[in-house]
Tab-separated table of C-alpha atoms and ligand atoms in Angstrom:
chain	number	residue	atom	x	y	z
A	1	MET	CA	6.684	-26.867	5.184
A	2	GLY	CA	5.260	-24.233	7.413
A	3	LYS	CA	2.176	-24.216	9.478
A	4	TYR	CA	-0.152	-22.354	6.778
A	5	ASP	CA	-0.907	-23.250	3.197
A	6	PHE	CA	0.526	-20.702	0.786
A	7	THR	CA	0.615	-23.218	-2.043
A	8	SER	CA	-2.825	-24.017	-2.935
A	9	ARG	CA	-4.618	-21.437	-4.901
A	10	PRO	CA	-7.984	-20.552	-3.583
A	11	ASN	CA	-10.768	-20.249	-6.115
A	12	ARG	CA	-11.251	-16.672	-6.933
A	13	LEU	CA	-13.633	-16.906	-9.771
A	14	ASN	CA	-17.412	-16.003	-9.628
A	15	GLN	CA	-16.959	-14.605	-6.118
A	16	PHE	CA	-17.097	-10.749	-7.445
A	17	THR	CA	-13.376	-10.668	-6.931
A	18	TYR	CA	-12.258	-7.410	-8.478
A	19	LYS	CA	-8.823	-8.898	-9.438
A	20	TRP	CA	-9.761	-11.812	-11.048
A	21	GLN	CA	-13.169	-10.480	-12.946
A	22	SER	CA	-11.661	-10.618	-16.446
A	23	SER	CA	-10.808	-14.294	-15.790
A	24	GLU	CA	-14.538	-15.120	-15.430
A	25	LYS	CA	-14.839	-14.556	-19.119
A	26	ASN	CA	-11.406	-15.395	-20.131
A	27	PRO	CA	-10.176	-18.091	-18.043
A	28	ASP	CA	-6.657	-18.206	-19.802
A	29	LEU	CA	-5.773	-14.878	-18.054
A	30	LEU	CA	-3.463	-14.929	-15.018
A	31	GLN	CA	-4.249	-11.869	-12.879
A	32	LEU	CA	-1.125	-10.163	-11.111
A	33	TRP	CA	-2.550	-6.769	-10.716
A	34	VAL	CA	-4.948	-5.449	-8.012
A	35	ALA	CA	-2.794	-5.338	-4.519
A	36	ASP	CA	-4.558	-8.317	-2.791
A	37	MET	CA	-3.259	-11.805	-2.293
A	38	ASP	CA	-4.286	-15.319	-3.665
A	39	PHE	CA	-3.732	-16.867	-0.259
A	40	LEU	CA	-5.922	-18.514	2.191
A	41	PRO	CA	-6.690	-16.119	5.215
A	42	VAL	CA	-5.319	-16.392	8.781
A	43	PRO	CA	-7.653	-19.094	10.250
A	44	GLU	CA	-8.499	-17.060	13.300
A	45	ILE	CA	-9.972	-14.239	10.968
A	46	LYS	CA	-12.191	-16.675	9.223
A	47	GLN	CA	-13.334	-18.234	12.456
A	48	ALA	CA	-14.092	-14.788	14.022
A	49	ILE	CA	-16.360	-13.948	11.004
A	50	ILE	CA	-18.108	-17.197	11.319
A	51	ASP	CA	-18.680	-16.660	15.079
A	52	TYR	CA	-19.789	-13.239	14.404
A	53	GLY	CA	-22.329	-14.396	11.859
A	54	GLN	CA	-23.691	-17.059	14.305
A	55	GLU	CA	-24.020	-14.873	17.313
A	56	HIS	CA	-24.925	-11.380	16.263
A	57	ILE	CA	-27.838	-9.612	14.557
A	58	PHE	CA	-25.683	-7.075	12.492
A	59	GLY	CA	-26.691	-3.913	14.175
A	60	TYR	CA	-24.568	-0.726	14.845
A	61	ASN	CA	-21.371	-1.088	16.958
A	62	TYR	CA	-19.114	0.864	19.001
A	63	PHE	CA	-15.122	0.820	18.843
A	64	LYS	CA	-14.081	-1.712	21.637
A	65	ASP	CA	-11.311	-0.948	23.841
A	66	SER	CA	-9.675	-4.219	22.637
A	67	LEU	CA	-9.752	-2.953	19.100
A	68	TYR	CA	-7.731	0.223	20.174
A	69	GLN	CA	-5.528	-1.825	22.291
A	70	SER	CA	-4.734	-4.217	19.200
A	71	VAL	CA	-3.611	-1.319	17.213
A	72	ILE	CA	-1.618	0.294	20.056
A	73	ASP	CA	0.153	-3.096	20.859
A	74	TRP	CA	0.800	-3.738	17.092
A	75	GLU	CA	2.281	-0.327	16.533
A	76	LYS	CA	4.440	-0.659	19.774
A	77	ASN	CA	5.679	-4.312	19.224
A	78	GLU	CA	6.104	-4.300	15.471
A	79	HIS	CA	7.267	-0.704	14.915
A	80	GLY	CA	8.415	0.597	18.166
A	81	TYR	CA	5.790	3.547	17.926
A	82	GLU	CA	4.182	4.298	20.991
A	83	ILE	CA	0.592	5.868	20.730
A	84	LYS	CA	-2.292	6.289	22.904
A	85	LYS	CA	-5.777	5.540	22.539
A	86	GLU	CA	-6.931	9.034	21.700
A	87	ASP	CA	-4.376	9.476	18.755
A	88	ILE	CA	-6.276	7.026	16.794
A	89	SER	CA	-9.363	7.645	14.464
A	90	PHE	CA	-10.777	4.791	12.634
A	91	ILE	CA	-12.047	5.077	8.988
A	92	ASP	CA	-13.139	2.802	6.132
A	93	GLY	CA	-9.855	3.004	4.329
A	94	VAL	CA	-6.489	4.666	3.836
A	95	VAL	CA	-7.586	6.301	0.600
A	96	PRO	CA	-10.606	7.807	2.348
A	97	ALA	CA	-8.321	9.042	5.019
A	98	ILE	CA	-6.319	10.803	2.386
A	99	SER	CA	-9.451	12.719	0.967
A	100	VAL	CA	-10.420	13.752	4.525
A	101	ALA	CA	-6.872	15.043	5.187
A	102	ILE	CA	-6.936	17.088	1.912
A	103	GLN	CA	-10.212	18.462	2.813
A	104	ALA	CA	-9.275	19.204	6.425
A	105	PHE	CA	-5.903	20.861	5.910
A	106	THR	CA	-6.205	22.608	2.382
A	107	GLU	CA	-8.425	24.771	0.326
A	108	LYS	CA	-9.446	24.517	-3.211
A	109	GLY	CA	-6.502	25.472	-5.434
A	110	ASP	CA	-3.867	24.775	-2.708
A	111	ALA	CA	-0.888	22.745	-3.756
A	112	VAL	CA	-0.503	19.097	-2.667
A	113	LEU	CA	2.770	17.177	-3.417
A	114	ILE	CA	3.391	13.539	-4.294
A	115	ASN	CA	6.457	11.787	-5.467
A	116	SER	CA	5.782	10.247	-8.877
A	117	PRO	CA	5.373	7.499	-9.774
A	118	VAL	CA	3.064	6.412	-6.949
A	119	TYR	CA	-0.166	4.669	-6.058
A	120	TYR	CA	-2.499	6.263	-8.526
A	121	PRO	CA	-5.465	7.285	-6.173
A	122	PHE	CA	-3.258	9.890	-4.689
A	123	ALA	CA	-3.206	11.895	-7.771
A	124	ARG	CA	-6.823	11.348	-8.596
A	125	THR	CA	-7.922	12.443	-4.911
A	126	ILE	CA	-5.970	15.612	-5.283
A	127	ARG	CA	-7.373	16.358	-8.573
A	128	LEU	CA	-10.927	15.397	-7.925
A	129	ASN	CA	-10.836	17.571	-4.786
A	130	ASP	CA	-9.768	20.528	-7.005
A	131	ARG	CA	-6.334	20.836	-5.486
A	132	LYS	CA	-3.154	21.654	-7.422
A	133	LEU	CA	-1.223	18.462	-8.067
A	134	VAL	CA	2.552	18.876	-7.599
A	135	GLU	CA	4.575	15.892	-8.916
A	136	ASN	CA	8.094	15.412	-7.651
A	137	SER	CA	9.635	12.766	-9.826
A	138	LEU	CA	11.658	9.935	-7.990
A	139	LEU	CA	15.105	9.124	-9.409
A	140	ILE	CA	16.131	5.502	-10.216
A	141	LYS	CA	19.532	5.114	-8.573
A	142	ASN	CA	21.315	2.116	-7.242
A	143	GLY	CA	18.630	-0.077	-8.614
A	144	HIS	CA	15.794	1.508	-6.479
A	145	PHE	CA	13.908	4.708	-6.075
A	146	GLU	CA	15.568	7.730	-4.418
A	147	ILE	CA	14.280	11.214	-3.685
A	148	ASP	CA	15.832	14.255	-5.133
A	149	PHE	CA	15.953	16.423	-2.210
A	150	GLU	CA	17.076	19.458	-3.877
A	151	GLN	CA	14.229	19.397	-6.367
A	152	LEU	CA	11.729	18.342	-3.563
A	153	GLU	CA	12.474	21.470	-1.604
A	154	LYS	CA	12.292	23.593	-4.849
A	155	ASP	CA	8.827	21.963	-5.692
A	156	ILE	CA	7.648	22.829	-2.141
A	157	VAL	CA	8.854	26.495	-2.076
A	158	GLU	CA	7.808	27.383	-5.704
A	159	ASN	CA	4.345	25.977	-5.464
A	160	GLN	CA	3.849	26.847	-1.752
A	161	VAL	CA	3.010	23.329	-1.044
A	162	LYS	CA	0.440	22.877	1.866
A	163	LEU	CA	0.331	19.086	2.204
A	164	TYR	CA	2.642	16.150	1.076
A	165	VAL	CA	1.002	12.676	0.513
A	166	PHE	CA	4.072	10.390	0.961
A	167	CYS	CA	4.037	6.635	0.299
A	168	SER	CA	6.076	4.562	2.975
A	169	PRO	CA	7.095	1.817	1.995
A	170	HIS	CA	6.713	3.009	-1.590
A	171	ASN	CA	4.213	1.504	-4.032
A	172	PRO	CA	5.089	0.735	-6.922
A	173	GLY	CA	8.805	0.680	-6.207
A	174	GLY	CA	8.787	-1.264	-3.054
A	175	ARG	CA	11.235	1.215	-1.521
A	176	VAL	CA	11.656	0.948	2.328
A	177	TRP	CA	12.826	4.390	3.113
A	178	SER	CA	15.943	4.821	5.416
A	179	LYS	CA	15.925	6.820	8.649
A	180	VAL	CA	18.187	9.479	6.991
A	181	GLU	CA	15.747	9.881	4.094
A	182	LEU	CA	12.703	10.303	6.371
A	183	GLN	CA	14.742	12.766	8.616
A	184	LYS	CA	15.318	14.901	5.504
A	185	ILE	CA	11.494	14.747	4.419
A	186	GLY	CA	10.568	15.754	8.062
A	187	GLN	CA	13.014	18.597	8.251
A	188	LEU	CA	11.681	20.016	4.909
A	189	CYS	CA	8.130	19.798	5.896
A	190	LYS	CA	8.974	21.370	9.287
A	191	LYS	CA	10.911	24.336	7.662
A	192	HIS	CA	8.183	25.166	5.086
A	193	GLY	CA	5.087	24.457	7.135
A	194	VAL	CA	4.022	21.463	5.199
A	195	ILE	CA	1.553	18.956	6.738
A	196	LEU	CA	2.833	15.288	6.041
A	197	VAL	CA	0.350	12.471	5.362
A	198	SER	CA	2.520	9.163	5.555
A	199	ASP	CA	0.710	6.355	3.860
A	200	GLU	CA	2.126	3.260	5.825
A	201	ILE	CA	-0.335	0.628	4.658
A	202	HIS	CA	2.656	-1.565	3.738
A	203	GLN	CA	4.490	-1.154	6.849
A	204	ASP	CA	4.367	-4.722	7.933
A	205	LEU	CA	5.889	-5.886	4.577
A	206	ALA	CA	9.343	-4.880	4.857
A	207	LEU	CA	11.466	-7.688	3.308
A	208	PHE	CA	15.023	-8.950	2.959
A	209	GLY	CA	16.226	-7.695	6.210
A	210	HIS	CA	15.085	-4.064	5.593
A	211	THR	CA	13.450	-2.193	8.468
A	212	HIS	CA	10.454	-0.012	8.221
A	213	HIS	CA	10.485	3.313	10.251
A	214	SER	CA	7.128	4.757	11.111
A	215	PHE	CA	7.542	8.516	10.340
A	216	ASN	CA	7.080	9.756	13.986
A	217	THR	CA	9.610	7.363	15.280
A	218	VAL	CA	12.336	9.078	13.413
A	219	ASP	CA	12.084	12.442	15.156
A	220	ASP	CA	9.591	13.283	18.053
A	221	SER	CA	8.953	16.692	16.748
A	222	PHE	CA	7.536	15.167	13.529
A	223	LYS	CA	4.367	14.292	15.310
A	224	ASP	CA	3.353	18.125	15.342
A	225	PHE	CA	2.670	18.116	11.560
A	226	THR	CA	2.243	14.370	10.573
A	227	LEU	CA	-0.574	11.944	10.086
A	228	VAL	CA	0.360	8.320	10.033
A	229	LEU	CA	-2.068	6.256	7.989
A	230	SER	CA	-2.176	2.426	8.227
A	231	SER	CA	-4.463	-0.687	8.540
A	232	ALA	CA	-4.224	-4.434	8.924
A	233	THR	CA	-5.967	-4.811	5.585
A	234	LYS	CA	-2.989	-4.959	3.292
A	235	THR	CA	-0.849	-7.135	5.520
A	236	PHE	CA	-3.678	-9.672	6.262
A	237	ASN	CA	-5.327	-9.750	2.898
A	238	ILE	CA	-8.704	-8.363	4.392
A	239	ALA	CA	-8.921	-5.180	2.171
A	240	GLY	CA	-12.654	-5.915	1.469
A	241	THR	CA	-13.532	-5.694	5.118
A	242	LYS	CA	-12.686	-1.993	5.011
A	243	ASN	CA	-11.137	-0.717	8.151
A	244	SER	CA	-8.137	1.547	8.531
A	245	PHE	CA	-6.727	3.819	11.258
A	246	VAL	CA	-5.207	7.329	11.301
A	247	ILE	CA	-2.789	8.300	14.021
A	248	ILE	CA	-2.604	12.048	14.705
A	249	GLN	CA	-0.765	13.111	17.867
A	250	ASN	CA	-1.313	16.786	17.495
A	251	PRO	CA	-4.568	17.420	19.044
A	252	THR	CA	-5.453	20.591	16.777
A	253	LEU	CA	-4.788	18.495	13.659
A	254	ARG	CA	-6.749	15.751	15.011
A	255	ARG	CA	-9.723	17.786	15.783
A	256	LYS	CA	-9.772	19.280	12.353
A	257	PHE	CA	-9.540	15.785	10.796
A	258	GLN	CA	-12.305	14.524	12.864
A	259	ARG	CA	-14.636	17.294	12.022
A	260	VAL	CA	-14.188	16.572	8.378
A	261	GLN	CA	-14.727	12.952	8.952
A	262	LEU	CA	-18.043	13.806	10.817
A	263	ALA	CA	-18.984	16.418	7.998
A	264	ASN	CA	-18.692	13.616	5.441
A	265	ASN	CA	-20.257	11.177	7.817
A	266	GLN	CA	-17.127	8.922	7.523
A	267	HIS	CA	-16.820	8.285	11.372
A	268	GLU	CA	-18.281	4.888	11.249
A	269	VAL	CA	-16.597	1.628	9.848
A	270	PRO	CA	-18.238	-1.784	8.983
A	271	THR	CA	-18.323	-3.968	12.042
A	272	ILE	CA	-16.641	-6.631	10.105
A	273	GLY	CA	-13.533	-4.635	9.645
A	274	MET	CA	-13.286	-4.100	13.254
A	275	ILE	CA	-13.365	-7.759	14.022
A	276	THR	CA	-10.845	-8.703	11.183
A	277	THR	CA	-8.622	-5.935	12.313
A	278	GLU	CA	-8.484	-6.966	15.922
A	279	THR	CA	-8.157	-10.519	15.142
A	280	ALA	CA	-5.511	-9.963	12.706
A	281	PHE	CA	-3.293	-7.944	14.935
A	282	THR	CA	-4.017	-10.433	17.845
A	283	TYR	CA	-3.380	-13.568	16.197
A	284	GLY	CA	-1.825	-13.029	12.610
A	285	LYS	CA	1.909	-12.587	13.422
A	286	PRO	CA	2.942	-16.257	12.680
A	287	TRP	CA	1.090	-16.233	9.418
A	288	LEU	CA	2.720	-12.906	8.393
A	289	GLU	CA	6.081	-14.263	9.238
A	290	GLU	CA	5.576	-17.227	6.826
A	291	LEU	CA	3.940	-15.046	4.227
A	292	LYS	CA	7.159	-12.747	3.917
A	293	LYS	CA	9.253	-15.914	3.316
A	294	VAL	CA	6.899	-16.921	0.432
A	295	VAL	CA	6.843	-13.370	-0.871
A	296	GLU	CA	10.603	-13.173	-0.861
A	297	LYS	CA	10.982	-16.495	-2.542
A	298	ASN	CA	8.704	-15.264	-5.325
A	299	ILE	CA	10.722	-11.989	-5.741
A	300	ASP	CA	13.885	-13.789	-5.824
A	301	TYR	CA	12.781	-16.140	-8.342
A	302	LEU	CA	11.345	-13.452	-10.593
A	303	VAL	CA	14.450	-11.337	-10.499
A	304	ASP	CA	16.536	-14.268	-11.450
A	305	TYR	CA	14.318	-15.670	-14.198
A	306	PHE	CA	13.779	-12.265	-15.921
A	307	GLU	CA	17.503	-11.602	-15.887
A	308	LYS	CA	18.273	-14.911	-17.538
A	309	ASN	CA	15.496	-15.013	-20.058
A	310	THR	CA	14.242	-11.465	-20.734
A	311	LYS	CA	15.421	-7.805	-21.240
A	312	ILE	CA	13.062	-6.592	-18.468
A	313	LYS	CA	14.781	-4.565	-15.785
A	314	VAL	CA	13.213	-5.447	-12.437
A	315	MET	CA	13.406	-2.989	-9.514
A	316	LYS	CA	13.889	-5.602	-6.655
A	317	PRO	CA	11.494	-4.357	-3.894
A	318	GLU	CA	12.835	-3.941	-0.274
A	319	GLY	CA	9.157	-4.249	0.896
A	320	THR	CA	5.674	-4.771	-0.325
A	321	TYR	CA	4.592	-7.764	-2.653
A	322	LEU	CA	4.620	-5.510	-5.770
A	323	VAL	CA	7.425	-5.506	-8.326
A	324	TRP	CA	8.054	-2.734	-10.829
A	325	LEU	CA	9.117	-3.954	-14.053
A	326	ASP	CA	10.911	-1.873	-16.866
A	327	PHE	CA	10.232	-2.905	-20.347
A	328	SER	CA	11.983	-0.081	-22.261
A	329	ALA	CA	14.634	-2.447	-23.765
A	330	TYR	CA	11.800	-3.575	-26.027
A	331	GLY	CA	11.055	-0.127	-27.168
A	332	ILE	CA	7.304	-0.597	-26.191
A	333	GLU	CA	5.264	1.835	-24.201
A	334	GLN	CA	1.910	1.885	-22.402
A	335	PRO	CA	-0.911	1.228	-23.339
A	336	GLN	CA	0.570	-1.108	-26.120
A	337	LEU	CA	2.602	-2.813	-23.553
A	338	ASP	CA	-0.617	-3.758	-21.466
A	339	GLU	CA	-2.109	-4.872	-24.640
A	340	LYS	CA	0.806	-7.220	-25.435
A	341	LEU	CA	1.016	-8.500	-21.947
A	342	GLN	CA	-2.690	-9.548	-21.987
A	343	LYS	CA	-3.124	-10.769	-25.724
A	344	GLU	CA	0.158	-12.441	-26.048
A	345	ALA	CA	1.454	-13.462	-22.686
A	346	LYS	CA	-2.176	-13.768	-21.181
A	347	VAL	CA	-1.280	-12.023	-17.956
A	348	VAL	CA	-2.758	-9.024	-16.375
A	349	LEU	CA	-0.452	-6.556	-14.678
A	350	ASN	CA	-0.943	-2.889	-13.617
A	351	ASP	CA	-0.357	-0.280	-16.280
A	352	GLY	CA	2.756	1.575	-15.190
A	353	ALA	CA	1.444	4.942	-16.787
A	354	HIS	CA	-1.323	4.999	-14.207
A	355	PHE	CA	1.235	5.626	-11.525
A	356	GLY	CA	2.680	8.596	-13.241
A	357	LYS	CA	4.289	9.777	-16.541
A	358	GLU	CA	7.714	8.083	-15.399
A	359	GLY	CA	5.710	4.702	-15.700
A	360	LYS	CA	5.135	4.670	-19.392
A	361	THR	CA	7.431	1.643	-20.101
A	362	PHE	CA	6.626	0.013	-16.742
A	363	ALA	CA	4.199	-2.499	-15.556
A	364	ARG	CA	3.616	-3.527	-11.879
A	365	LEU	CA	3.479	-7.080	-10.907
A	366	ASN	CA	1.782	-8.572	-7.781
A	367	VAL	CA	3.694	-11.533	-6.489
A	368	ALA	CA	1.363	-12.436	-3.573
A	369	THR	CA	0.149	-15.634	-5.118
A	370	PRO	CA	1.374	-19.146	-5.010
A	371	PHE	CA	4.892	-19.858	-6.474
A	372	GLU	CA	3.307	-21.889	-9.337
A	373	THR	CA	1.465	-18.962	-10.506
A	374	ILE	CA	4.608	-16.770	-10.540
A	375	LYS	CA	6.529	-19.513	-12.556
A	376	GLU	CA	3.706	-19.720	-15.004
A	377	ALA	CA	3.389	-16.016	-15.459
A	378	SER	CA	7.194	-15.393	-15.731
A	379	GLU	CA	7.354	-18.200	-18.455
A	380	ARG	CA	4.499	-16.607	-20.410
A	381	ILE	CA	5.964	-13.131	-20.337
A	382	ALA	CA	9.459	-14.496	-21.335
A	383	LYS	CA	7.857	-16.365	-24.190
A	384	ALA	CA	5.976	-13.321	-25.408
A	385	PHE	CA	8.768	-10.699	-25.101
A	386	GLY	CA	11.901	-12.816	-25.678
A	387	LYS	CA	15.443	-12.293	-24.673
B	1	LIG	C1	0.020	2.897	-0.830
B	1	LIG	C2	-1.542	2.380	-0.602
B	1	LIG	N1	-2.354	2.979	-0.024
B	1	LIG	C3	-3.544	2.623	0.140
B	1	LIG	C4	-4.027	1.607	-0.415
B	1	LIG	C5	-5.517	1.091	-0.179
B	1	LIG	O1	-5.878	1.541	1.024
B	1	LIG	P1	-7.543	1.124	1.489
B	1	LIG	O2	-7.940	0.099	0.768
B	1	LIG	O3	-7.381	1.058	3.073
B	1	LIG	O4	-8.324	2.500	1.019
B	1	LIG	C6	-3.122	0.734	-1.109
B	1	LIG	C7	-3.698	-0.448	-1.797
B	1	LIG	O5	-3.094	-1.138	-2.464
B	1	LIG	C8	-1.780	1.062	-1.311
B	1	LIG	O6	-1.065	0.464	-2.028
């Protein structure tokens, strides 16, 4: 028994919780889709919000030095990444930061590359900004995703790619990329003049002994063309408080990024996000340590249970709390797969096809929920699909 409660499921109904919205009408449904967690928050974060409500009048705020310092310390202590205050720009989300980067460093019609499948707002943002979407398919090898580097270089050269939005660790596959892989990516970007946007929002959730390497720690020269995007929001389940940070060590790139932020009036973030971020980074470490054990236990259970009771192929994640499930052995594809999951198993997962064409026989399952929910969901899925 740890210090924190990861077994009671907090009520999430009638709280305008996006993840649990459809359960308000259909309470039989178990929600395992949107990437937030059904766990009670870090107590210090809850207290900090209460204190703010009691002591403040909700006006405009500035970015406190202690907020910058909490980010600097977290990056150094958790990831061995040494940054300075001026390298950091705050913004209301990692996805908004991707939009700003696309607008700052590319023109309409320019090619922007992603690895597919990947977190679906990447492709959406590129398309809605009228850039050319280049999808480099990931390979499934050795039970996890790998990058086809030969094809990647071809895709970069043939399309004259200007910017690469990279997901590290990877959502939905849970891949924690090795140093060697990151080296190769960086070398390709350097060789072909590509700006790299490294989305590291899942950086704190490396599991089972894997180590996340922040992109610029792999090779000092990568900081000339790389933007590292991260936040405390995924790690500490505070996504609704909206605060992320962008680390840009090249001053020319930073000025361009900040200019577009200002042009969009995206240079301010909600005060509540500043408070939750600083508090999470200052007090959240013991909670995170326990959380990771709970997530690992849920993943191990799921892998074992599905192997024994279903034909689902589970891509065991090396990080994140997201599990990529292959239902191809049942001869079913999206959207019928999603329909069967909801109607027969009464569980809501993410439709794998939303992450790219490679995902049409897949669904993504979020295990950041008490073990009892995972057990119940696994049994329902096994019953609906069979062995
Ligand atoms: C890879 C990745 N990037 C970004 C986000 C969302 O970031 P934000 O809420 O800061 O825009 C998520 C959320 O699940 C994610 O998985």
